[in-house]
C-alpha cells in the first residue's frame, strides 16, 4: 500500500492544513461532533484532504460508506450500487456516497443524481478539483454545503511529513533511520501544497536512501533532489486556477507592481498559455493604460507579434518586455469608463434619434427630407472646429469621456478648452 494511503488520518484532529474550516470550534469539526452531516461539495487541488475527510465522516456517523469515481461510472451504476446498499440499511444509519470527480457527470446525469439524495437516505459528499460553480448543476449546489480546500502550507506539510517519519521509525526494522530536516523542507517546498505528493516523494526518497549493508536509512537533501522531478504548477487553462492566475496577472499590471506581474507571467509561461498572455497584455494596454500613454497599444502589439512569431521559449523575452513596460506606464481607465457609460445608457435610458443634420445625405431626395442640410463641415472653419450638436436631443448634455489625471490627457483637454472657448 502506498505510504499516502497507509498513513491517511483516521481522525479529523490528525489532518493537517485547511485551518479555515478544520480545527477546534471550526465548522467541519462541529458538523462531525453533532453527527448531522449535510450533503457536501468539497473542492480544491489534489492531495488537500477531501477524500480523507469523507472517510472520517463516514466512520464517525456509522453510515455505510460507498465510494465511486464519476469518471468510471454513470448514473445507472451509481443508482444500482445505492439500491444494493439500501438492502443492508437495517445495520446502518444511512449511506454516505463519496463521489470523486463529480464534474465528469454531464448536466443531465447530475440532474438524475438528485433522485438518490433527496429522500435523505443518501448523503452526498462530492469532490472536484474544479470550481463547483463552473461545473456542478445548480440544483445540487443549492442542496449542498460547499467547502473549499486550499493548497496546504509548507509548514503544515512539514508537520505531516514528520508524523509520517515517526510512523516509519515505529514500523520499520532498520538499525537507524536518519532523515535530514533540510530534506523534509525541500519536499514541503516542492510538493505544491499537495500532501499526497509530499508523502509519495518521501516514500521514494526513503526507499532510495536504504543501505542494505548497514540495515539503515539515510535521506539527505541530495537524495530528495535526485528523486525529484520538476515542480508541477497548478494550472487548468479553462478552470478556476487558470482564470485566477490570469486575473492576478492583469490586476498586478493594473496596480503597477512589476515584480508581481513578472511572477504571474512566469506561471503562465510555465503553463505554455501564450494566447491568454497576449490577450491580457493587449487588454491592459487599452483598459488600464489607455490614453495616459497612447503609444502603449502599439508597443504592446509589437511585442505580442514578436512573441507569437518566435514561440516558446524565446517568446518569454518580448512578453516580459511588454509586461515590465505596461506595469511601469502611467495608468488611466478613461477609455473603458467612457464606452461603458455609453453602453449603459443604450440599455437603460431613452437615447432619442440621431440629429437630422448628421443623418446620411448622399442619396437623391435626402435634402427634401431635411437630412444633412444644416451640417457644418469642421474643416471649413478656423482650427478645424465649429460648434454644433452631435448627440441626440435626449442626451445632448451627456458627458461620457472624462480625461484622466495624467500628462497626455490633460494636454489634449487644455488644447480643446482653449479652442472651444472662442466658439
Coordinates of C-alpha atoms in Angstrom, one line a residue:
X1 CA 0.0 0.0 0.0
X2 CA 1.4 3.5 -0.9
X3 CA 2.6 5.4 2.1
X4 CA 0.0 8.2 1.5
X5 CA -2.9 5.6 1.9
X6 CA -1.2 3.7 4.7
X7 CA -0.9 6.9 6.8
X8 CA -4.2 8.5 5.9
X9 CA -5.6 10.2 9.1
X10 CA -8.4 8.4 10.8
X11 CA -9.5 11.4 13.0
X12 CA -10.1 15.0 12.0
X13 CA -7.6 16.1 14.6
X14 CA -4.8 14.3 12.7
X15 CA -5.5 16.2 9.5
X16 CA -3.0 18.9 8.5
X17 CA -3.9 22.2 6.7
X18 CA -7.4 23.7 6.0
X19 CA -7.3 25.7 9.2
X20 CA -10.1 27.9 7.9
X21 CA -12.6 25.1 8.1
X22 CA -10.9 22.4 10.3
X23 CA -9.8 22.8 13.9
X24 CA -11.3 23.3 17.3
X25 CA -14.5 25.2 17.0
X26 CA -14.4 25.3 13.2
X27 CA -17.4 24.3 11.1
X28 CA -16.3 20.8 9.9
X29 CA -15.4 19.8 13.5
X30 CA -18.8 20.9 14.7
X31 CA -20.5 19.0 11.9
X32 CA -18.7 15.8 12.9
X33 CA -19.3 16.3 16.6
X34 CA -23.0 16.8 16.0
X35 CA -23.1 13.8 13.6
X36 CA -25.6 15.8 11.5
X37 CA -24.0 15.6 8.1
X38 CA -25.4 17.7 5.2
X39 CA -24.8 17.0 1.5
X40 CA -21.4 18.5 0.8
X41 CA -19.3 19.6 -2.1
X42 CA -15.6 19.6 -1.4
X43 CA -13.5 21.4 -3.9
X44 CA -9.8 22.2 -4.2
X45 CA -6.5 20.9 -5.5
X46 CA -5.5 17.2 -5.3
X47 CA -3.9 16.0 -2.1
X48 CA -5.5 18.5 0.3
X49 CA -7.7 16.2 2.3
X50 CA -11.0 15.9 0.5
X51 CA -11.2 12.1 0.5
X52 CA -9.7 11.8 3.9
X53 CA -12.4 14.0 5.4
X54 CA -15.1 11.9 3.6
X55 CA -13.7 8.7 5.1
X56 CA -13.6 10.3 8.6
X57 CA -17.2 11.5 8.3
X58 CA -18.4 8.0 7.2
X59 CA -16.7 6.3 10.1
X60 CA -17.9 8.8 12.7
X61 CA -21.5 8.7 11.7
X62 CA -21.9 5.0 11.4
X63 CA -23.3 5.3 7.9
X64 CA -22.4 2.8 5.1
X65 CA -19.6 4.3 3.0
X66 CA -19.9 3.9 -0.8
X67 CA -17.0 5.5 -2.7
X68 CA -17.3 5.9 -6.5
X69 CA -15.5 7.8 -9.2
X70 CA -17.7 9.6 -11.7
X71 CA -15.0 9.2 -14.4
X72 CA -15.6 5.4 -14.3
X73 CA -19.4 5.2 -13.8
X74 CA -22.6 6.8 -14.8
X75 CA -25.9 7.4 -13.0
X76 CA -27.2 3.9 -13.6
X77 CA -24.2 2.3 -12.0
X78 CA -24.5 4.8 -9.1
X79 CA -28.2 4.0 -8.6
X80 CA -27.6 0.2 -8.8
X81 CA -24.9 0.3 -6.1
X82 CA -27.0 2.5 -3.9
X83 CA -30.1 0.2 -4.3
X84 CA -27.9 -2.7 -3.4
X85 CA -26.6 -0.9 -0.4
X86 CA -30.1 0.0 0.8
X87 CA -30.8 -3.6 1.4
X88 CA -28.4 -3.5 4.3
X89 CA -29.7 -0.3 5.8
X90 CA -31.1 -2.1 8.8
X91 CA -27.5 -2.2 10.1
X92 CA -26.6 1.3 9.2
X93 CA -27.9 4.9 9.7
X94 CA -27.9 5.6 6.0
X95 CA -25.4 5.8 3.2
X96 CA -22.6 8.2 2.6
X97 CA -21.9 8.4 -1.1
X98 CA -18.4 9.7 -1.8
X99 CA -18.4 10.7 -5.4
X100 CA -15.0 11.7 -6.7
X101 CA -14.6 13.9 -9.8
X102 CA -18.3 14.8 -9.9
X103 CA -17.6 17.2 -12.8
X104 CA -17.2 14.2 -15.1
X105 CA -21.0 13.8 -15.0
X106 CA -22.8 16.0 -17.5
X107 CA -25.8 18.2 -16.6
X108 CA -28.4 15.6 -17.4
X109 CA -26.6 12.9 -15.3
X110 CA -26.2 15.3 -12.4
X111 CA -30.0 16.1 -12.6
X112 CA -30.6 12.3 -12.4
X113 CA -28.4 12.1 -9.3
X114 CA -30.8 14.4 -7.4
X115 CA -33.3 11.4 -7.1
X116 CA -30.9 9.5 -4.9
X117 CA -30.1 12.3 -2.5
X118 CA -33.5 14.0 -2.0
X119 CA -35.1 11.3 0.2
X120 CA -32.5 11.7 2.9
X121 CA -31.3 8.1 3.0
X122 CA -28.2 9.0 0.9
X123 CA -25.8 11.8 2.0
X124 CA -23.7 13.0 -0.9
X125 CA -20.1 14.1 -0.4
X126 CA -18.8 15.1 -3.8
X127 CA -15.3 16.2 -4.6
X128 CA -13.8 18.1 -7.5
X129 CA -10.7 19.9 -8.3
X130 CA -12.7 22.5 -10.3
X131 CA -14.7 25.4 -9.1
X132 CA -18.1 23.9 -8.4
X133 CA -19.9 27.0 -9.6
X134 CA -18.5 26.2 -13.0
X135 CA -19.1 22.5 -13.2
X136 CA -21.9 21.4 -10.9
X137 CA -25.6 21.6 -11.6
X138 CA -27.3 24.4 -9.6
X139 CA -29.9 22.2 -8.0
X140 CA -27.2 20.1 -6.4
X141 CA -25.3 23.2 -5.3
X142 CA -28.4 24.5 -3.6
X143 CA -28.9 21.3 -1.7
X144 CA -25.3 21.1 -0.5
X145 CA -22.8 22.9 1.8
X146 CA -19.7 23.9 -0.2
X147 CA -16.3 23.8 1.3
X148 CA -13.1 25.0 -0.4
X149 CA -9.9 23.0 0.3
X150 CA -6.8 25.1 -0.3
X151 CA -3.2 24.1 -1.0
X152 CA -1.6 23.1 2.3
X153 CA 1.0 25.4 3.7
X154 CA 4.6 24.1 3.6
X155 CA 4.7 24.4 7.4
X156 CA 1.8 22.0 7.7
X157 CA 3.2 19.7 5.0
X158 CA 6.4 19.6 7.1
X159 CA 4.4 18.6 10.2
X160 CA 2.6 15.9 8.2
X161 CA 5.9 14.5 6.9
X162 CA 7.4 14.5 10.4
X163 CA 4.4 12.4 11.6
X164 CA 4.9 10.1 8.7
X165 CA 8.6 9.6 9.6
X166 CA 7.7 8.8 13.2
X167 CA 5.4 6.1 11.9
X168 CA 8.1 4.7 9.6
X169 CA 10.5 4.6 12.5
X170 CA 8.0 2.5 14.6
X171 CA 7.1 0.1 11.8
X172 CA 10.4 -0.5 10.0
X173 CA 13.1 -2.8 11.3
X174 CA 16.2 -0.7 10.5
X175 CA 19.2 -0.2 12.7
X176 CA 18.9 3.5 12.2
X177 CA 16.8 6.0 10.2
X178 CA 18.2 9.4 9.6
X179 CA 16.2 11.9 7.5
X180 CA 17.6 15.4 7.5
X181 CA 15.2 18.3 8.3
X182 CA 16.6 20.1 5.2
X183 CA 15.5 17.2 3.0
X184 CA 12.0 17.4 4.6
X185 CA 11.8 21.1 4.0
X186 CA 12.8 20.5 0.4
X187 CA 9.9 18.1 -0.1
X188 CA 7.5 20.5 1.6
X189 CA 8.7 23.4 -0.7
X190 CA 8.3 21.5 -3.9
X191 CA 5.1 19.5 -3.5
X192 CA 2.8 22.4 -4.5
X193 CA 0.6 22.2 -1.4
X194 CA -0.2 18.5 -2.1
X195 CA 0.2 16.2 0.9
X196 CA -0.2 13.1 -1.1
X197 CA 2.6 14.2 -3.5
X198 CA 4.8 15.0 -0.5
X199 CA 4.3 11.6 1.0
X200 CA 5.0 9.9 -2.3
X201 CA 8.2 11.9 -2.6
X202 CA 9.2 11.0 1.0
X203 CA 8.5 7.3 0.2
X204 CA 10.7 7.4 -2.9
X205 CA 13.5 9.2 -1.0
X206 CA 13.2 6.7 1.9
X207 CA 13.4 3.7 -0.4
X208 CA 16.3 5.3 -2.3
X209 CA 18.2 6.0 1.0
X210 CA 18.1 2.4 2.2
X211 CA 21.6 1.0 2.8
X212 CA 21.1 -2.8 2.8
X213 CA 24.7 -3.5 4.0
X214 CA 24.3 -1.5 7.2
X215 CA 20.5 -2.0 7.5
X216 CA 20.0 1.7 7.8
X217 CA 18.3 4.6 6.0
X218 CA 19.9 7.9 5.3
X219 CA 18.0 10.6 3.4
X220 CA 19.7 13.9 2.6
X221 CA 18.6 16.9 0.5
X222 CA 20.8 15.4 -2.3
X223 CA 18.7 12.2 -2.0
X224 CA 15.5 14.2 -2.4
X225 CA 16.8 16.2 -5.3
X226 CA 17.9 13.0 -7.1
X227 CA 14.4 11.6 -6.7
X228 CA 12.5 14.8 -7.6
X229 CA 11.2 15.9 -10.9
X230 CA 10.3 19.5 -11.8
X231 CA 7.7 21.1 -9.6
X232 CA 4.3 20.8 -11.2
X233 CA 2.3 24.1 -11.1
X234 CA -1.5 24.0 -10.6
X235 CA -2.9 25.4 -13.8
X236 CA -6.1 24.5 -15.6
X237 CA -6.5 26.7 -18.7
X238 CA -10.3 26.5 -18.7
X239 CA -10.8 26.3 -14.9
X240 CA -10.6 28.2 -11.7
X241 CA -6.8 28.1 -11.3
X242 CA -6.2 29.3 -14.8
X243 CA -8.7 32.2 -14.5
X244 CA -7.3 33.2 -11.1
X245 CA -3.7 33.4 -12.4
X246 CA -4.8 35.4 -15.3
X247 CA -6.8 37.7 -13.0
X248 CA -3.8 38.1 -10.7
X249 CA -1.6 38.9 -13.7
X250 CA -4.0 41.6 -15.0
X251 CA -4.5 43.1 -11.6
X252 CA -0.8 43.3 -10.9
X253 CA -0.2 45.1 -14.2
X254 CA -3.1 47.5 -13.4
X255 CA -1.6 48.0 -9.9
X256 CA 1.9 48.8 -11.4
X257 CA 3.6 46.0 -9.4
X258 CA 6.3 45.0 -11.7
X259 CA 7.6 42.0 -9.6
X260 CA 4.2 40.5 -9.1
X261 CA 3.4 41.0 -12.8
X262 CA 6.5 39.1 -13.7
X263 CA 5.8 36.3 -11.2
X264 CA 2.3 35.6 -12.6
X265 CA 3.7 35.9 -16.2
X266 CA 6.2 33.2 -15.3
X267 CA 3.3 30.9 -14.1
X268 CA 1.5 31.5 -17.4
X269 CA 4.7 30.9 -19.4
X270 CA 5.3 27.7 -17.5
X271 CA 1.8 26.6 -18.5
X272 CA 2.6 27.5 -22.1
X273 CA -0.5 29.7 -22.3
X274 CA 0.7 32.2 -24.9
X275 CA -2.7 33.1 -26.2
X276 CA -4.1 34.2 -22.9
X277 CA -0.9 36.1 -22.0
X278 CA -1.1 38.1 -25.2
X279 CA -4.8 38.8 -24.9
X280 CA -4.3 40.2 -21.4
X281 CA -1.4 42.4 -22.4
X282 CA -3.3 43.9 -25.2
X283 CA -6.3 44.5 -23.0
X284 CA -4.2 46.2 -20.3
X285 CA -2.7 48.5 -22.9
X286 CA -6.1 50.0 -23.6
X287 CA -8.1 49.3 -20.5
X288 CA -5.6 50.3 -17.8
X289 CA -3.0 52.4 -19.6
X290 CA -5.1 53.8 -22.4
X291 CA -4.7 57.5 -23.3
X292 CA -2.2 58.1 -20.5
X293 CA 0.3 56.6 -22.9
X294 CA -1.4 56.4 -26.3
X295 CA 1.6 54.5 -27.9
X296 CA 1.3 51.7 -25.3
X297 CA -1.0 49.7 -27.5
X298 CA 1.4 50.0 -30.5
X299 CA 4.4 48.9 -28.4
X300 CA 2.5 46.1 -26.8
X301 CA 1.2 44.9 -30.2
X302 CA 4.8 44.8 -31.5
X303 CA 5.9 42.7 -28.5
X304 CA 2.9 40.4 -28.9
X305 CA 3.5 39.8 -32.6
X306 CA 7.2 39.1 -31.9
X307 CA 6.2 36.5 -29.2
X308 CA 3.7 34.8 -31.5
X309 CA 6.3 34.7 -34.3
X310 CA 9.1 33.4 -32.0
X311 CA 7.1 30.9 -30.0
X312 CA 8.4 29.5 -26.7
X313 CA 10.9 29.5 -25.2
X314 CA 12.1 32.8 -26.9
X315 CA 8.6 34.3 -26.7
X316 CA 9.2 34.8 -22.9
X317 CA 11.5 37.7 -23.7
X318 CA 9.1 40.1 -25.6
X319 CA 6.3 39.0 -23.3
X320 CA 8.4 40.1 -20.3
X321 CA 9.3 43.3 -22.1
X322 CA 5.6 44.2 -22.6
X323 CA 4.8 43.2 -19.0
X324 CA 7.5 45.4 -17.5
X325 CA 6.6 48.3 -19.9
X326 CA 2.9 48.2 -19.1
X327 CA 3.5 47.8 -15.3
X328 CA 5.6 51.0 -15.4
X329 CA 3.3 53.0 -17.6
X330 CA 1.1 55.8 -16.0
X331 CA -2.5 54.4 -15.7
X332 CA -5.8 55.7 -17.0
X333 CA -9.2 53.9 -17.2
X334 CA -10.8 56.8 -19.1
X335 CA -11.2 54.7 -22.3
X336 CA -13.1 51.8 -20.7
X337 CA -15.1 54.1 -18.5
X338 CA -16.3 56.2 -21.4
X339 CA -17.5 53.3 -23.5
X340 CA -19.1 51.5 -20.5
X341 CA -21.1 54.7 -19.7
X342 CA -22.3 54.9 -23.3
X343 CA -23.3 51.2 -23.3
X344 CA -25.1 51.6 -20.0
X345 CA -27.2 54.4 -21.5
X346 CA -28.1 52.3 -24.5
X347 CA -29.6 49.6 -22.2
X348 CA -31.2 51.9 -19.6
X349 CA -32.5 55.2 -21.0
X350 CA -34.3 56.7 -24.0
X351 CA -31.4 58.0 -26.2
X352 CA -33.5 59.5 -28.9
X353 CA -32.9 59.9 -32.6
X354 CA -29.8 60.9 -34.4
X355 CA -29.8 64.7 -35.1
X356 CA -31.2 65.2 -38.6
X357 CA -28.2 67.3 -39.8
X358 CA -25.9 64.3 -39.1
X359 CA -28.0 61.7 -41.0
X360 CA -26.9 60.2 -44.3
X361 CA -27.5 62.7 -47.1
X362 CA -25.6 61.1 -50.0
X363 CA -28.7 59.9 -51.9
X364 CA -31.2 61.8 -54.1
X365 CA -34.1 63.2 -52.2
X366 CA -32.2 63.4 -48.8
X367 CA -32.3 67.2 -48.8
X368 CA -36.1 67.0 -49.4
X369 CA -36.2 65.1 -46.0
X370 CA -34.1 67.8 -44.4
X371 CA -31.1 65.4 -43.9
X372 CA -27.7 67.0 -43.8
X373 CA -29.0 70.4 -44.7
X374 CA -27.7 72.2 -41.7
X375 CA -24.5 70.2 -41.2
X376 CA -21.4 72.4 -40.8
X377 CA -18.1 71.0 -42.2
X378 CA -15.4 71.5 -39.4
X379 CA -12.5 71.8 -41.9
X380 CA -14.1 74.9 -43.3
X381 CA -13.6 76.8 -40.0
X382 CA -10.6 78.0 -38.0
X383 CA -8.7 75.3 -36.1
X384 CA -10.9 72.7 -38.0
X385 CA -13.6 73.1 -35.4
X386 CA -17.1 74.5 -35.3
X387 CA -19.7 74.2 -32.5
X388 CA -22.7 72.1 -33.4
X389 CA -24.8 69.4 -31.8
X390 CA -23.8 65.8 -32.4
X391 CA -25.6 63.8 -29.6
X392 CA -29.3 63.1 -29.9
X393 CA -31.6 65.7 -28.2
X394 CA -32.5 63.3 -25.4
X395 CA -28.9 63.0 -24.2
X396 CA -27.3 66.2 -25.7
X397 CA -25.7 67.2 -22.4
X398 CA -24.2 63.8 -21.6
X399 CA -20.5 63.5 -20.9
X400 CA -19.1 60.1 -21.4
X401 CA -15.3 60.8 -21.6
X402 CA -13.7 62.2 -18.6
X403 CA -10.0 62.9 -19.0
X404 CA -7.6 61.0 -16.7
X405 CA -5.4 62.9 -14.4
X406 CA -2.2 62.4 -16.5
X407 CA 0.1 64.5 -18.7
X408 CA -1.2 63.3 -22.1
X409 CA -4.9 63.6 -21.5
X410 CA -4.7 66.9 -19.6
X411 CA -2.7 68.3 -22.5
X412 CA -5.4 67.4 -25.0
X413 CA -8.1 68.6 -22.6
X414 CA -6.4 72.0 -22.2
X415 CA -6.0 72.2 -26.0
X416 CA -9.7 71.7 -26.7
X417 CA -10.8 74.0 -23.9
X418 CA -8.8 76.8 -25.5
X419 CA -10.2 76.1 -29.0
X420 CA -13.8 75.8 -27.8
X421 CA -13.9 78.9 -25.6
X422 CA -13.9 81.1 -28.7
X423 CA -16.9 79.3 -30.2

